[in-house]
C-alpha cells in the first residue's frame, strides 16, 4: 500500500494529526471537537475576582464584596463539572501534554483572557512539587502558560516548598489547611517582582487557596497587580 504522501506532508506541516476528541471520541484535528467545545465550554457570567458564577447584573460575588479579594481579576474558562474533571485527569495523569495546546486555546478565547495576557508583564504558572514533577514528568500549568504567553513566563519566581496532597482528593476543610505555607518566593526574584502586573496560571481552581497564597506572596514582594487565568473553576 502506498502512503498518501502529500496528505501526510500537509498534516506534518500543519502539525494537526487526526486524533480522538477527549470528550466524545469523534475523530478530528483537535483533542476537543467543535461540538463538545460549544456544548460544554460556553462562557458564563463570573465574579471578576474569584470566577464563581454570578447572576446577570452582578459583577462581584457576595464573598468578594465582604472580604478583600486576593486577585485583581480571575478568569476561568469552564466550570469544573462533567466532562471536565475527566478531561483534566487525562491531561494530568495520562501523560498527554500535547493537550495543553487545545486547553490553552480555549483559555485564550475566554472573554477577557486575551486582554489580561496582553496587558500583563509576567505570567507565573503555579508550580508543582519536585515529587509531583518526577511522578508526572511535567507541570501542567507550565505547559498551559507556555502556550498562552511563552515570552512572559517566569517559572522560578514561585517555588513549591513541599509536597501537598492532591487537592481534588481532599474534603474542603482539609484542602484549606493542606496548603499552609506551600510556596516561597525565589529571594533573587524580589527586585524583579516590584510593580509588575502578574497573571498566575493554573489548570483547576478549587477553593482558591492555592492562588490566594501565591498572590499574597507576590503582593508582599510589591507586585503591582496579581490576577489569575485558570482552565476550570470548581
Ligand atoms: Zn467531542
Ligand atoms: Zn468572587
mmCIF file of C-alpha atoms and ligand atoms in Angstrom:
data_model
loop_
_atom_site.group_PDB
_atom_site.id
_atom_site.type_symbol
_atom_site.label_atom_id
_atom_site.label_comp_id
_atom_site.label_asym_id
_atom_site.label_seq_id
_atom_site.Cartn_x
_atom_site.Cartn_y
_atom_site.Cartn_z
ATOM 1 C CA UNK A 1 0.000 0.000 0.000
ATOM 2 C CA UNK A 2 1.260 3.454 -0.891
ATOM 3 C CA UNK A 3 1.225 6.258 1.690
ATOM 4 C CA UNK A 4 -0.879 9.275 0.700
ATOM 5 C CA UNK A 5 2.346 11.256 0.848
ATOM 6 C CA UNK A 6 1.077 14.765 0.039
ATOM 7 C CA UNK A 7 -1.613 14.442 2.653
ATOM 8 C CA UNK A 8 0.912 13.293 5.247
ATOM 9 C CA UNK A 9 3.226 16.170 4.368
ATOM 10 C CA UNK A 10 0.372 18.645 4.766
ATOM 11 C CA UNK A 11 -0.539 17.174 8.118
ATOM 12 C CA UNK A 12 3.063 17.315 9.218
ATOM 13 C CA UNK A 13 3.368 20.963 8.175
ATOM 14 C CA UNK A 14 0.156 21.893 9.916
ATOM 15 C CA UNK A 15 1.069 19.673 12.878
ATOM 16 C CA UNK A 16 -2.535 18.630 13.026
ATOM 17 C CA UNK A 17 -2.670 14.870 13.155
ATOM 18 C CA UNK A 18 -6.154 13.450 13.313
ATOM 19 C CA UNK A 19 -6.992 12.435 16.841
ATOM 20 C CA UNK A 20 -9.900 11.453 19.077
ATOM 21 C CA UNK A 21 -11.920 14.125 20.882
ATOM 22 C CA UNK A 22 -11.184 13.752 24.597
ATOM 23 C CA UNK A 23 -14.897 14.006 25.381
ATOM 24 C CA UNK A 24 -16.948 12.326 22.642
ATOM 25 C CA UNK A 25 -14.210 10.254 20.982
ATOM 26 C CA UNK A 26 -15.033 11.504 17.468
ATOM 27 C CA UNK A 27 -12.166 11.835 15.004
ATOM 28 C CA UNK A 28 -10.902 15.312 14.234
ATOM 29 C CA UNK A 29 -7.896 17.615 14.125
ATOM 30 C CA UNK A 30 -8.056 18.621 17.808
ATOM 31 C CA UNK A 31 -8.352 16.882 21.164
ATOM 32 C CA UNK A 32 -11.539 18.876 21.779
ATOM 33 C CA UNK A 33 -14.016 18.858 18.887
ATOM 34 C CA UNK A 34 -16.076 21.905 17.946
ATOM 35 C CA UNK A 35 -19.350 20.305 19.051
ATOM 36 C CA UNK A 36 -18.024 19.494 22.528
ATOM 37 C CA UNK A 37 -16.498 22.951 22.929
ATOM 38 C CA UNK A 38 -19.780 24.644 22.031
ATOM 39 C CA UNK A 39 -21.741 22.239 24.255
ATOM 40 C CA UNK A 40 -19.532 22.167 27.357
ATOM 41 C CA UNK A 41 -17.450 25.351 27.263
ATOM 42 C CA UNK A 42 -19.974 28.148 26.893
ATOM 43 C CA UNK A 43 -18.730 31.272 28.713
ATOM 44 C CA UNK A 44 -20.622 32.087 31.921
ATOM 45 C CA UNK A 45 -21.046 35.286 33.829
ATOM 46 C CA UNK A 46 -18.474 35.071 36.642
ATOM 47 C CA UNK A 47 -17.270 37.150 39.584
ATOM 48 C CA UNK A 48 -14.377 39.290 38.336
ATOM 49 C CA UNK A 49 -12.240 38.499 41.406
ATOM 50 C CA UNK A 50 -12.812 34.771 42.012
ATOM 51 C CA UNK A 51 -14.550 33.465 38.856
ATOM 52 C CA UNK A 52 -17.510 31.968 40.728
ATOM 53 C CA UNK A 53 -20.700 32.116 38.637
ATOM 54 C CA UNK A 54 -22.819 35.184 39.393
ATOM 55 C CA UNK A 55 -26.305 36.288 38.386
ATOM 56 C CA UNK A 56 -26.998 38.623 35.487
ATOM 57 C CA UNK A 57 -26.283 42.184 36.519
ATOM 58 C CA UNK A 58 -23.854 41.105 39.257
ATOM 59 C CA UNK A 59 -20.178 41.762 38.683
ATOM 60 C CA UNK A 60 -18.779 40.645 42.055
ATOM 61 C CA UNK A 61 -19.937 37.727 44.247
ATOM 62 C CA UNK A 62 -21.082 38.295 47.845
ATOM 63 C CA UNK A 63 -17.851 36.760 49.294
ATOM 64 C CA UNK A 64 -15.670 39.171 47.334
ATOM 65 C CA UNK A 65 -17.892 42.070 48.393
ATOM 66 C CA UNK A 66 -17.362 41.147 52.055
ATOM 67 C CA UNK A 67 -13.650 40.265 52.114
ATOM 68 C CA UNK A 68 -10.803 41.927 50.241
ATOM 69 C CA UNK A 69 -10.341 39.789 47.128
ATOM 70 C CA UNK A 70 -6.909 38.177 46.691
ATOM 71 C CA UNK A 71 -6.945 38.608 42.933
ATOM 72 C CA UNK A 72 -7.457 41.736 40.851
ATOM 73 C CA UNK A 73 -9.041 39.642 38.109
ATOM 74 C CA UNK A 74 -9.763 35.951 37.908
ATOM 75 C CA UNK A 75 -10.861 34.355 34.653
ATOM 76 C CA UNK A 76 -11.988 30.730 34.300
ATOM 77 C CA UNK A 77 -12.838 29.057 31.017
ATOM 78 C CA UNK A 78 -15.201 26.348 32.261
ATOM 79 C CA UNK A 79 -16.920 25.148 35.419
ATOM 80 C CA UNK A 80 -15.342 22.047 36.888
ATOM 81 C CA UNK A 81 -18.397 19.913 36.053
ATOM 82 C CA UNK A 82 -18.735 16.878 33.845
ATOM 83 C CA UNK A 83 -16.969 16.216 31.476
ATOM 84 C CA UNK A 84 -14.077 18.453 32.561
ATOM 85 C CA UNK A 85 -12.864 16.513 35.643
ATOM 86 C CA UNK A 86 -12.276 13.503 33.387
ATOM 87 C CA UNK A 87 -10.518 15.634 30.764
ATOM 88 C CA UNK A 88 -8.288 17.224 33.429
ATOM 89 C CA UNK A 89 -7.387 13.856 34.928
ATOM 90 C CA UNK A 90 -6.448 12.579 31.477
ATOM 91 C CA UNK A 91 -4.396 15.720 30.902
ATOM 92 C CA UNK A 92 -2.620 15.453 34.266
ATOM 93 C CA UNK A 93 -2.092 11.779 34.705
ATOM 94 C CA UNK A 94 -2.173 10.128 31.306
ATOM 95 C CA UNK A 95 0.977 11.837 30.055
ATOM 96 C CA UNK A 96 -0.760 13.651 27.214
ATOM 97 C CA UNK A 97 0.933 17.041 27.434
ATOM 98 C CA UNK A 98 0.014 17.761 23.786
ATOM 99 C CA UNK A 99 -3.477 18.519 25.103
ATOM 100 C CA UNK A 100 -2.142 21.740 26.595
ATOM 101 C CA UNK A 101 -2.394 23.388 23.197
ATOM 102 C CA UNK A 102 -6.147 22.813 22.882
ATOM 103 C CA UNK A 103 -6.874 23.688 26.511
ATOM 104 C CA UNK A 104 -4.757 26.855 26.263
ATOM 105 C CA UNK A 105 -6.624 27.854 23.109
ATOM 106 C CA UNK A 106 -9.910 27.607 24.994
ATOM 107 C CA UNK A 107 -8.434 29.666 27.838
ATOM 108 C CA UNK A 108 -7.253 32.359 25.427
ATOM 109 C CA UNK A 109 -10.712 32.606 23.842
ATOM 110 C CA UNK A 110 -12.451 33.076 27.197
ATOM 111 C CA UNK A 111 -13.863 36.632 27.384
ATOM 112 C CA UNK A 112 -11.261 38.967 28.907
ATOM 113 C CA UNK A 113 -8.378 36.475 28.784
ATOM 114 C CA UNK A 114 -6.626 37.868 25.731
ATOM 115 C CA UNK A 115 -6.651 41.384 27.176
ATOM 116 C CA UNK A 116 -5.380 40.128 30.545
ATOM 117 C CA UNK A 117 -2.496 38.281 28.881
ATOM 118 C CA UNK A 118 -1.601 41.214 26.655
ATOM 119 C CA UNK A 119 -1.677 43.821 29.394
ATOM 120 C CA UNK A 120 0.337 41.861 31.978
ATOM 121 C CA UNK A 121 4.129 41.933 32.373
ATOM 122 C CA UNK A 122 4.702 38.433 33.670
ATOM 123 C CA UNK A 123 2.925 35.092 33.614
ATOM 124 C CA UNK A 124 3.624 32.722 36.530
ATOM 125 C CA UNK A 125 2.444 29.105 36.331
ATOM 126 C CA UNK A 126 1.556 27.569 39.706
ATOM 127 C CA UNK A 127 4.466 25.224 40.471
ATOM 128 C CA UNK A 128 4.128 21.589 41.499
ATOM 129 C CA UNK A 129 6.487 19.897 43.956
ATOM 130 C CA UNK A 130 9.632 18.136 42.757
ATOM 131 C CA UNK A 131 7.991 14.897 43.826
ATOM 132 C CA UNK A 132 4.939 15.528 41.658
ATOM 133 C CA UNK A 133 7.122 16.610 38.767
ATOM 134 C CA UNK A 134 9.101 13.370 38.983
ATOM 135 C CA UNK A 135 5.864 11.375 39.094
ATOM 136 C CA UNK A 136 4.267 13.028 36.028
ATOM 137 C CA UNK A 137 7.239 14.304 34.114
ATOM 138 C CA UNK A 138 5.657 17.712 33.532
ATOM 139 C CA UNK A 139 3.846 20.554 35.241
ATOM 140 C CA UNK A 140 0.503 21.024 33.512
ATOM 141 C CA UNK A 141 0.373 24.733 34.423
ATOM 142 C CA UNK A 142 3.753 25.348 32.782
ATOM 143 C CA UNK A 143 2.517 23.632 29.630
ATOM 144 C CA UNK A 144 -0.575 25.863 29.575
ATOM 145 C CA UNK A 145 1.453 29.023 30.291
ATOM 146 C CA UNK A 146 3.878 28.145 27.517
ATOM 147 C CA UNK A 147 1.028 28.116 25.006
ATOM 148 C CA UNK A 148 -0.524 31.260 26.455
ATOM 149 C CA UNK A 149 2.432 33.635 26.868
ATOM 150 C CA UNK A 150 5.783 31.898 26.483
ATOM 151 C CA UNK A 151 7.778 35.136 26.324
ATOM 152 C CA UNK A 152 6.345 36.436 29.590
ATOM 153 C CA UNK A 153 6.619 33.216 31.575
ATOM 154 C CA UNK A 154 8.688 33.016 34.763
ATOM 155 C CA UNK A 155 8.823 29.551 36.310
ATOM 156 C CA UNK A 156 11.382 30.265 39.054
ATOM 157 C CA UNK A 157 9.775 33.128 40.970
ATOM 158 C CA UNK A 158 7.358 30.927 42.840
ATOM 159 C CA UNK A 159 8.713 27.781 44.475
ATOM 160 C CA UNK A 160 6.711 24.890 45.885
ATOM 161 C CA UNK A 161 8.051 24.236 49.358
ATOM 162 C CA UNK A 162 6.738 20.784 50.000
ATOM 163 C CA UNK A 163 4.620 18.046 48.596
ATOM 164 C CA UNK A 164 0.945 18.591 49.379
ATOM 165 C CA UNK A 165 -1.770 16.008 48.936
ATOM 166 C CA UNK A 166 -3.599 16.408 45.638
ATOM 167 C CA UNK A 167 -6.308 18.983 46.442
ATOM 168 C CA UNK A 168 -9.047 17.309 44.460
ATOM 169 C CA UNK A 169 -8.939 14.177 46.671
ATOM 170 C CA UNK A 170 -9.473 16.022 49.947
ATOM 171 C CA UNK A 171 -12.585 17.342 51.702
ATOM 172 C CA UNK A 172 -12.888 21.142 51.670
ATOM 173 C CA UNK A 173 -11.671 21.788 55.244
ATOM 174 C CA UNK A 174 -8.557 19.687 54.686
ATOM 175 C CA UNK A 175 -7.898 21.391 51.380
ATOM 176 C CA UNK A 176 -7.847 24.747 53.142
ATOM 177 C CA UNK A 177 -5.232 23.552 55.672
ATOM 178 C CA UNK A 178 -3.323 21.429 53.225
ATOM 179 C CA UNK A 179 -1.632 24.457 51.694
ATOM 180 C CA UNK A 180 -0.235 26.154 54.797
ATOM 181 C CA UNK A 181 2.989 27.681 53.551
ATOM 182 C CA UNK A 182 3.174 25.580 50.425
ATOM 183 C CA UNK A 183 5.008 28.299 48.478
ATOM 184 C CA UNK A 184 8.018 30.564 48.819
ATOM 185 C CA UNK A 185 9.441 33.246 46.583
ATOM 186 C CA UNK A 186 12.830 32.901 44.970
ATOM 187 C CA UNK A 187 14.791 35.503 47.048
ATOM 188 C CA UNK A 188 16.651 36.830 43.990
ATOM 189 C CA UNK A 189 13.333 37.499 42.217
ATOM 190 C CA UNK A 190 12.122 40.141 44.679
ATOM 191 C CA UNK A 191 13.556 43.206 42.876
ATOM 192 C CA UNK A 192 12.070 41.989 39.564
ATOM 193 C CA UNK A 193 8.594 41.485 41.081
ATOM 194 C CA UNK A 194 8.303 45.123 42.203
ATOM 195 C CA UNK A 195 5.487 46.893 40.339
ATOM 196 C CA UNK A 196 4.865 44.038 37.909
ATOM 197 C CA UNK A 197 1.398 43.127 36.629
ATOM 198 C CA UNK A 198 1.346 39.378 37.158
ATOM 199 C CA UNK A 199 -1.015 36.691 35.887
ATOM 200 C CA UNK A 200 -0.987 33.312 37.639
ATOM 201 C CA UNK A 201 -1.826 30.284 35.505
ATOM 202 C CA UNK A 202 -3.399 27.114 36.882
ATOM 203 C CA UNK A 203 -5.361 24.217 35.446
ATOM 204 C CA UNK A 204 -8.022 23.796 38.138
ATOM 205 C CA UNK A 205 -9.093 26.283 40.812
ATOM 206 C CA UNK A 206 -10.885 24.537 43.681
ATOM 207 C CA UNK A 207 -11.221 26.588 46.902
ATOM 208 C CA UNK A 208 -8.894 29.281 45.616
ATOM 209 C CA UNK A 209 -6.428 28.754 48.496
ATOM 210 C CA UNK A 210 -3.522 27.974 46.164
ATOM 211 C CA UNK A 211 -3.994 31.127 44.127
ATOM 212 C CA UNK A 212 -4.720 33.244 47.208
ATOM 213 C CA UNK A 213 -1.487 32.156 48.844
ATOM 214 C CA UNK A 214 0.600 32.666 45.719
ATOM 215 C CA UNK A 215 -0.983 36.083 45.134
ATOM 216 C CA UNK A 216 -0.335 37.069 48.767
ATOM 217 C CA UNK A 217 3.372 36.313 48.470
ATOM 218 C CA UNK A 218 3.699 38.242 45.217
ATOM 219 C CA UNK A 219 1.843 41.222 46.676
ATOM 220 C CA UNK A 220 4.073 41.218 49.764
ATOM 221 C CA UNK A 221 7.028 41.435 47.380
ATOM 222 C CA UNK A 222 5.498 44.537 45.782
ATOM 223 C CA UNK A 223 3.711 43.207 42.703
ATOM 224 C CA UNK A 224 1.665 45.939 41.013
ATOM 225 C CA UNK A 225 -1.281 43.605 40.453
ATOM 226 C CA UNK A 226 -1.942 39.880 40.644
ATOM 227 C CA UNK A 227 -4.627 38.179 38.563
ATOM 228 C CA UNK A 228 -5.273 34.596 37.547
ATOM 229 C CA UNK A 229 -6.276 32.693 34.466
ATOM 230 C CA UNK A 230 -7.425 29.135 35.101
ATOM 231 C CA UNK A 231 -8.933 26.475 32.903
ATOM 232 C CA UNK A 232 -11.597 25.112 35.252
ATOM 233 C CA UNK A 233 -13.303 26.591 38.311
ATOM 234 C CA UNK A 234 -14.854 24.285 40.907
HETATM 235 ZN ZN1 LIG B 1 -16.158 15.930 21.021
HETATM 236 ZN ZN1 LIG B 2 -15.921 36.496 43.976
#
